[in-house]
Short mmCIF file of C-alpha atoms in Angstrom, two decimals:
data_model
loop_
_atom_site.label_atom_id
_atom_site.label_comp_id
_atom_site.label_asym_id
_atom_site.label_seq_id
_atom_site.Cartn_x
_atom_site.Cartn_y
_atom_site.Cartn_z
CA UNK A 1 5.78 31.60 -17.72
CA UNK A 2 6.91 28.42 -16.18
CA UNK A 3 9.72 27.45 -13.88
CA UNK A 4 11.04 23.94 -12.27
CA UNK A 5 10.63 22.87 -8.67
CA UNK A 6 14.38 22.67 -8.38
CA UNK A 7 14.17 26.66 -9.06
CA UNK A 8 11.33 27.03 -6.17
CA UNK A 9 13.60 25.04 -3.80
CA UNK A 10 17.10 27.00 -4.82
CA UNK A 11 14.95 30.04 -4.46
CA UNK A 12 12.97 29.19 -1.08
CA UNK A 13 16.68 28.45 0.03
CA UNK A 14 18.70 30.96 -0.85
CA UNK A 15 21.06 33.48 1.15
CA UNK A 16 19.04 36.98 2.28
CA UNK A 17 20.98 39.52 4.12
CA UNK A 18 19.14 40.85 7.08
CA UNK A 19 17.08 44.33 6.63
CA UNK A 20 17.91 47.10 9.46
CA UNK A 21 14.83 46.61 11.38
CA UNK A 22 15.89 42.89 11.51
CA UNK A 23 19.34 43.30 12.54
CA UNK A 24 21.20 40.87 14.61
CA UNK A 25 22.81 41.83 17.59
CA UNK A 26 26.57 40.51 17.89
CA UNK A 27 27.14 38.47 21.10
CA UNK A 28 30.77 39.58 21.32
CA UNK A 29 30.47 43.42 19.88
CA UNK A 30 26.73 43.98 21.21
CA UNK A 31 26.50 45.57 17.68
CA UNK A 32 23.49 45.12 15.34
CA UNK A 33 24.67 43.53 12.05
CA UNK A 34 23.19 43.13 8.53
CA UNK A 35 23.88 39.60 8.57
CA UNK A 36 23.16 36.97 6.17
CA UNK A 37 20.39 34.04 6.73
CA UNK A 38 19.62 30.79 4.79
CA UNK A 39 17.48 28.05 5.27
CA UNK A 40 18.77 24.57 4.99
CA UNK A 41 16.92 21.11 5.34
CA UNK A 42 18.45 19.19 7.75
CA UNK A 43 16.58 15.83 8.04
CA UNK A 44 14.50 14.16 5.14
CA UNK A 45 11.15 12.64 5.66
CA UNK A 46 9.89 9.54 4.05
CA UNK A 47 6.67 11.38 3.06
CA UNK A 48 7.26 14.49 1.45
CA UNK A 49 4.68 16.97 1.31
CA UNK A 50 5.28 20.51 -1.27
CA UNK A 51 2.94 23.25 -1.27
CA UNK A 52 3.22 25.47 -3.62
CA UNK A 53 2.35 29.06 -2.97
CA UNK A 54 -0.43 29.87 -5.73
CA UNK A 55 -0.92 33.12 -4.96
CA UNK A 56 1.12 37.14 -4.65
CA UNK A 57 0.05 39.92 -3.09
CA UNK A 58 -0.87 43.03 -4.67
CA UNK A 59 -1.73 46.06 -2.65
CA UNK A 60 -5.16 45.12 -0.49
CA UNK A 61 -5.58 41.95 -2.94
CA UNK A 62 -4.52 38.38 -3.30
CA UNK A 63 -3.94 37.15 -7.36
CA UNK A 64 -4.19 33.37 -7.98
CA UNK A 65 -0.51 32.36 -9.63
CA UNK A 66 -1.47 29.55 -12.52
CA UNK A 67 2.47 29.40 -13.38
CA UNK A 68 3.29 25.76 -14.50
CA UNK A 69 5.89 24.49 -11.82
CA UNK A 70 7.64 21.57 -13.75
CA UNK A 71 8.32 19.13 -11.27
CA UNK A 72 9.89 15.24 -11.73
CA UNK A 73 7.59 12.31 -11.38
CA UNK A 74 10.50 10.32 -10.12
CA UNK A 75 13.73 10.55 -8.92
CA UNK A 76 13.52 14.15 -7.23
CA UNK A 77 16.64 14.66 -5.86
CA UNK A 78 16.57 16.63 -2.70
CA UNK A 79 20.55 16.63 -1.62
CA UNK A 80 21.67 19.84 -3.14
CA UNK A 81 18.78 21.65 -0.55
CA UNK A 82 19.98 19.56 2.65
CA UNK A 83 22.45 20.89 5.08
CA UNK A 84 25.79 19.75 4.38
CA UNK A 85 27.51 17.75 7.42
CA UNK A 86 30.87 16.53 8.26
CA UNK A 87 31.60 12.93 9.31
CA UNK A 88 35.04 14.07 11.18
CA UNK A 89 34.94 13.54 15.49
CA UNK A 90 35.25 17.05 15.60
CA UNK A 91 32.08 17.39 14.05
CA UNK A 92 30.49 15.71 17.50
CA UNK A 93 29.31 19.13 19.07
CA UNK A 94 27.61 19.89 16.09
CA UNK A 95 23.91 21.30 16.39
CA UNK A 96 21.90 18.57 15.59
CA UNK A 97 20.00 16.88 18.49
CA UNK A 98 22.09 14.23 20.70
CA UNK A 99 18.55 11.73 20.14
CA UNK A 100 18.87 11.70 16.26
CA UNK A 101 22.33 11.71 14.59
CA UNK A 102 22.99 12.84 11.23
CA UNK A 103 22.57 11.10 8.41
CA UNK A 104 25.08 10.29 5.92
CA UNK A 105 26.23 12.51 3.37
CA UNK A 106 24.54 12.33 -0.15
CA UNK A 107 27.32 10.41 -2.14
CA UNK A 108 27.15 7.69 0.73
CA UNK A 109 23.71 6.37 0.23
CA UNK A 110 21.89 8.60 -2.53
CA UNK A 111 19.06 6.94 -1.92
CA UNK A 112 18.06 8.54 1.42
CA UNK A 113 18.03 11.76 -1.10
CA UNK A 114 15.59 10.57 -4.16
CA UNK A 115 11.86 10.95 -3.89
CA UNK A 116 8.91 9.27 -6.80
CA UNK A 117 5.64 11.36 -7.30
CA UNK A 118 2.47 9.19 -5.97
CA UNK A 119 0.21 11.84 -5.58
CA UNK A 120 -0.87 15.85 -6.83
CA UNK A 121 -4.00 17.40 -5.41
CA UNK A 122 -5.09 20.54 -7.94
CA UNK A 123 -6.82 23.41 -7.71
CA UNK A 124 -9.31 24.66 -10.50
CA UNK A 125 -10.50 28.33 -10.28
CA UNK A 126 -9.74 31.23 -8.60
CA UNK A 127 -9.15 32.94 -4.48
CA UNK A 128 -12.74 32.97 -4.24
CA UNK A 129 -14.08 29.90 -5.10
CA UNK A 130 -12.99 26.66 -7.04
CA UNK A 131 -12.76 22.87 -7.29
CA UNK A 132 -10.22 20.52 -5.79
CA UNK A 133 -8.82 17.21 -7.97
CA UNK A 134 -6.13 14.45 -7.26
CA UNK A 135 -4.04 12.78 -9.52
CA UNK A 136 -2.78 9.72 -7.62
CA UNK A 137 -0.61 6.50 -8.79
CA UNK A 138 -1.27 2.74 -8.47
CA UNK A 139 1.47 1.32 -6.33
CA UNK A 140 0.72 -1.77 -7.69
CA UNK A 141 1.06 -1.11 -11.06
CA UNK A 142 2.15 2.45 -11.60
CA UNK A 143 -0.54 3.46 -13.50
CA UNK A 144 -1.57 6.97 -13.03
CA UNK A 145 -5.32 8.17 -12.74
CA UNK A 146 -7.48 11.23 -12.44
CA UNK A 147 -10.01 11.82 -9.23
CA UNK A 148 -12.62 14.20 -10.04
CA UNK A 149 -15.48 13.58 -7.53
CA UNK A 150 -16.99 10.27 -8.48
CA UNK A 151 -15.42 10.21 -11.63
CA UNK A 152 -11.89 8.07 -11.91
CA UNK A 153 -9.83 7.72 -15.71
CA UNK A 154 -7.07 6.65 -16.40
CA UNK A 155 -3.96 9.28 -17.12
CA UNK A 156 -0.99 9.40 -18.93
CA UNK A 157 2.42 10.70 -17.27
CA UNK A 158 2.30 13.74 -19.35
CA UNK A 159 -0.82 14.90 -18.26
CA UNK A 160 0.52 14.88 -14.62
CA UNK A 161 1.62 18.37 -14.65
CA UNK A 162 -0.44 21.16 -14.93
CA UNK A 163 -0.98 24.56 -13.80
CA UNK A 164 -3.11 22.95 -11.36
CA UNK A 165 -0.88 21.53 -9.26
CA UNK A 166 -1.77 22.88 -6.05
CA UNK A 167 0.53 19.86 -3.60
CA UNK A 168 2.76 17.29 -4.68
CA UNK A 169 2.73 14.54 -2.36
CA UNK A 170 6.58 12.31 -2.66
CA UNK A 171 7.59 9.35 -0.99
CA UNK A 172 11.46 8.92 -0.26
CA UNK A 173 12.47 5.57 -2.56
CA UNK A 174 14.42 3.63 -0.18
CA UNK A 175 11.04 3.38 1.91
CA UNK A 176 8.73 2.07 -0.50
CA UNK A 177 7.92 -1.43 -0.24
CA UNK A 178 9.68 -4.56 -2.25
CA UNK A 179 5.54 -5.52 -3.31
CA UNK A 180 5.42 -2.09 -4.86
CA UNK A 181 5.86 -0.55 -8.88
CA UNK A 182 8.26 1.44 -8.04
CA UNK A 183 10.40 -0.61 -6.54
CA UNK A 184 13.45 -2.47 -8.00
CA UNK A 185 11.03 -5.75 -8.34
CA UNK A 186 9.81 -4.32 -11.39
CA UNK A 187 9.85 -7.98 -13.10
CA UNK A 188 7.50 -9.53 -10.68
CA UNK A 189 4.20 -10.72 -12.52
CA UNK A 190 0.44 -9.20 -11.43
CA UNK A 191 -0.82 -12.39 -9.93
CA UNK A 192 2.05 -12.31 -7.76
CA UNK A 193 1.14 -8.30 -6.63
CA UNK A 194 -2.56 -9.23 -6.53
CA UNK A 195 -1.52 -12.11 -3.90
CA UNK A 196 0.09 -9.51 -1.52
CA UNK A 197 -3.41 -8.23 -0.80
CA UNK A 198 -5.10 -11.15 -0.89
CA UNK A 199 -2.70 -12.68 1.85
CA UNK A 200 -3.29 -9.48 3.81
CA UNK A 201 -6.98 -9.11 3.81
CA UNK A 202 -7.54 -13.62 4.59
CA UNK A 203 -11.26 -14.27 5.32
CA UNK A 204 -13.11 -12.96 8.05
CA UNK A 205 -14.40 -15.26 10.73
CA UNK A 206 -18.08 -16.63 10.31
CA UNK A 207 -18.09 -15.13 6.51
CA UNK A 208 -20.57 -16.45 4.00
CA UNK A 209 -17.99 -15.20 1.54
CA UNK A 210 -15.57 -17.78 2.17
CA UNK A 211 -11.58 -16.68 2.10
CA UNK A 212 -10.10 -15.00 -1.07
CA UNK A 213 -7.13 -17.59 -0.97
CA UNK A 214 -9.74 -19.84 -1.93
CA UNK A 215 -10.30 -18.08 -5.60
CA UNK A 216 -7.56 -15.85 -6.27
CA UNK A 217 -5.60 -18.51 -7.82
CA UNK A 218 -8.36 -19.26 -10.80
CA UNK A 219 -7.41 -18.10 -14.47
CA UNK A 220 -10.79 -15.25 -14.27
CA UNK A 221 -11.83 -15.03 -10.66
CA UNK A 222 -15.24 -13.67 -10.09
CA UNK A 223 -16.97 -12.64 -6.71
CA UNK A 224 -18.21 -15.79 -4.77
CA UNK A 225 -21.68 -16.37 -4.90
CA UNK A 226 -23.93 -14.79 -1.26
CA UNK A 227 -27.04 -17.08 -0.49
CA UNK A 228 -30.11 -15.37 -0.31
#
């Protein structure tokens, strides 16, 4: 059995209609009502953090649930689950807060809706006891690899999802940085990536090492020599 994240958000979203011992009581009538509730996302973060429910109830007992949730390594689109808003002036007393207007609708600036997979911590084993992994991605070069204590391979994009997948961990794509793979400077070369840390970390004050600038730019760069 297997569904798509899509599903789990269409289904974590959808319309209920009240039970009686959760009735609303009308303002205007002061009658309880069977009325309808649905959850809506109103604001998007640009870290976006999923997790998935791995277990059902059943009687006195919790059940692990190993179903394989298919879910997009890029491009997640997340506008068909937020809160649709008008732009109109009448639409000034709406019920978002005064101190953070709302954003713009989805065919405005789509990319305030699309999230890229960087990270998925997994679970291995049951309620009672188990073992924790992470799949993560190189921002620099958007090569995936597998974290399993002190143990790190590489891993191909189809081996991303499993029935492990315990919390998918998304970053919105108009906040990831120009210097990154997943950005739209896709063409720039790996010196030019390497540089961004090297400019970053400099050389510390008083250091026997000397400054990275000062080797980074040599065709097979080794450590610098420490005096005994």
């Amino acid at each position: 059995h297997s569904c798509t994240l899509d599903e789990c958000f269409q289904f974590y979203t959808k319309e209920e209609q009240l039970a009686q011992d959760d009735a609303w009581k009308c303002p205007h009538c002061q009658v309880l009502q069977q009325g309808m509730v649905k959850l809506s996302l109103w604001t998007l973060p640009d870290i976006l953090i999923i997790h998935l429910k791995r277990f059902c109830q059943v009687g006195e007992r919790r059940n692990k649930l190993s179903t394989l949730v298919k879910f997009p390594l890029s491009g997640l689109n997340m506008a068909p689950h937020v809160a649709q808003r008008s732009t109109s002036p009448e639409a000034g007393l709406g019920p978002w807060p005064s101190w953070k207007p709302p954003g713009c609708l989805p065919t405005s600036c789509p990319l305030d809706f699309l999230y890229d997979l960087y990270a998925v911590c997994n679970h291995h084993g049951n309620l009672q006891g188990g073992h924790y992994t992470a799949y993560c991605r190189n921002s620099l070069d958007g090569q995936w690899y597998s974290y399993d204590d002190s143990t790190v391979e590489p891993l191909r994009e189809d081996e991303v999802n499993t029935r492990g997948a315990y919390i998918l961990f998304y970053q919105k794509r108009n906040s990831i940085p120009p210097w990154s793979a997943s950005s739209s400077m896709r063409g720039s070369t790996s010196s030019s990536l390497s540089d961004h840390w090297l400019l970053r970390l400099g050389s510390y004050a008083g250091s026997t090492r000397g400054s990275l600038l000062s080797w980074s730019s040599a065709p097979c760069p080794s450590l610098p020599q420490v005096p005994d």
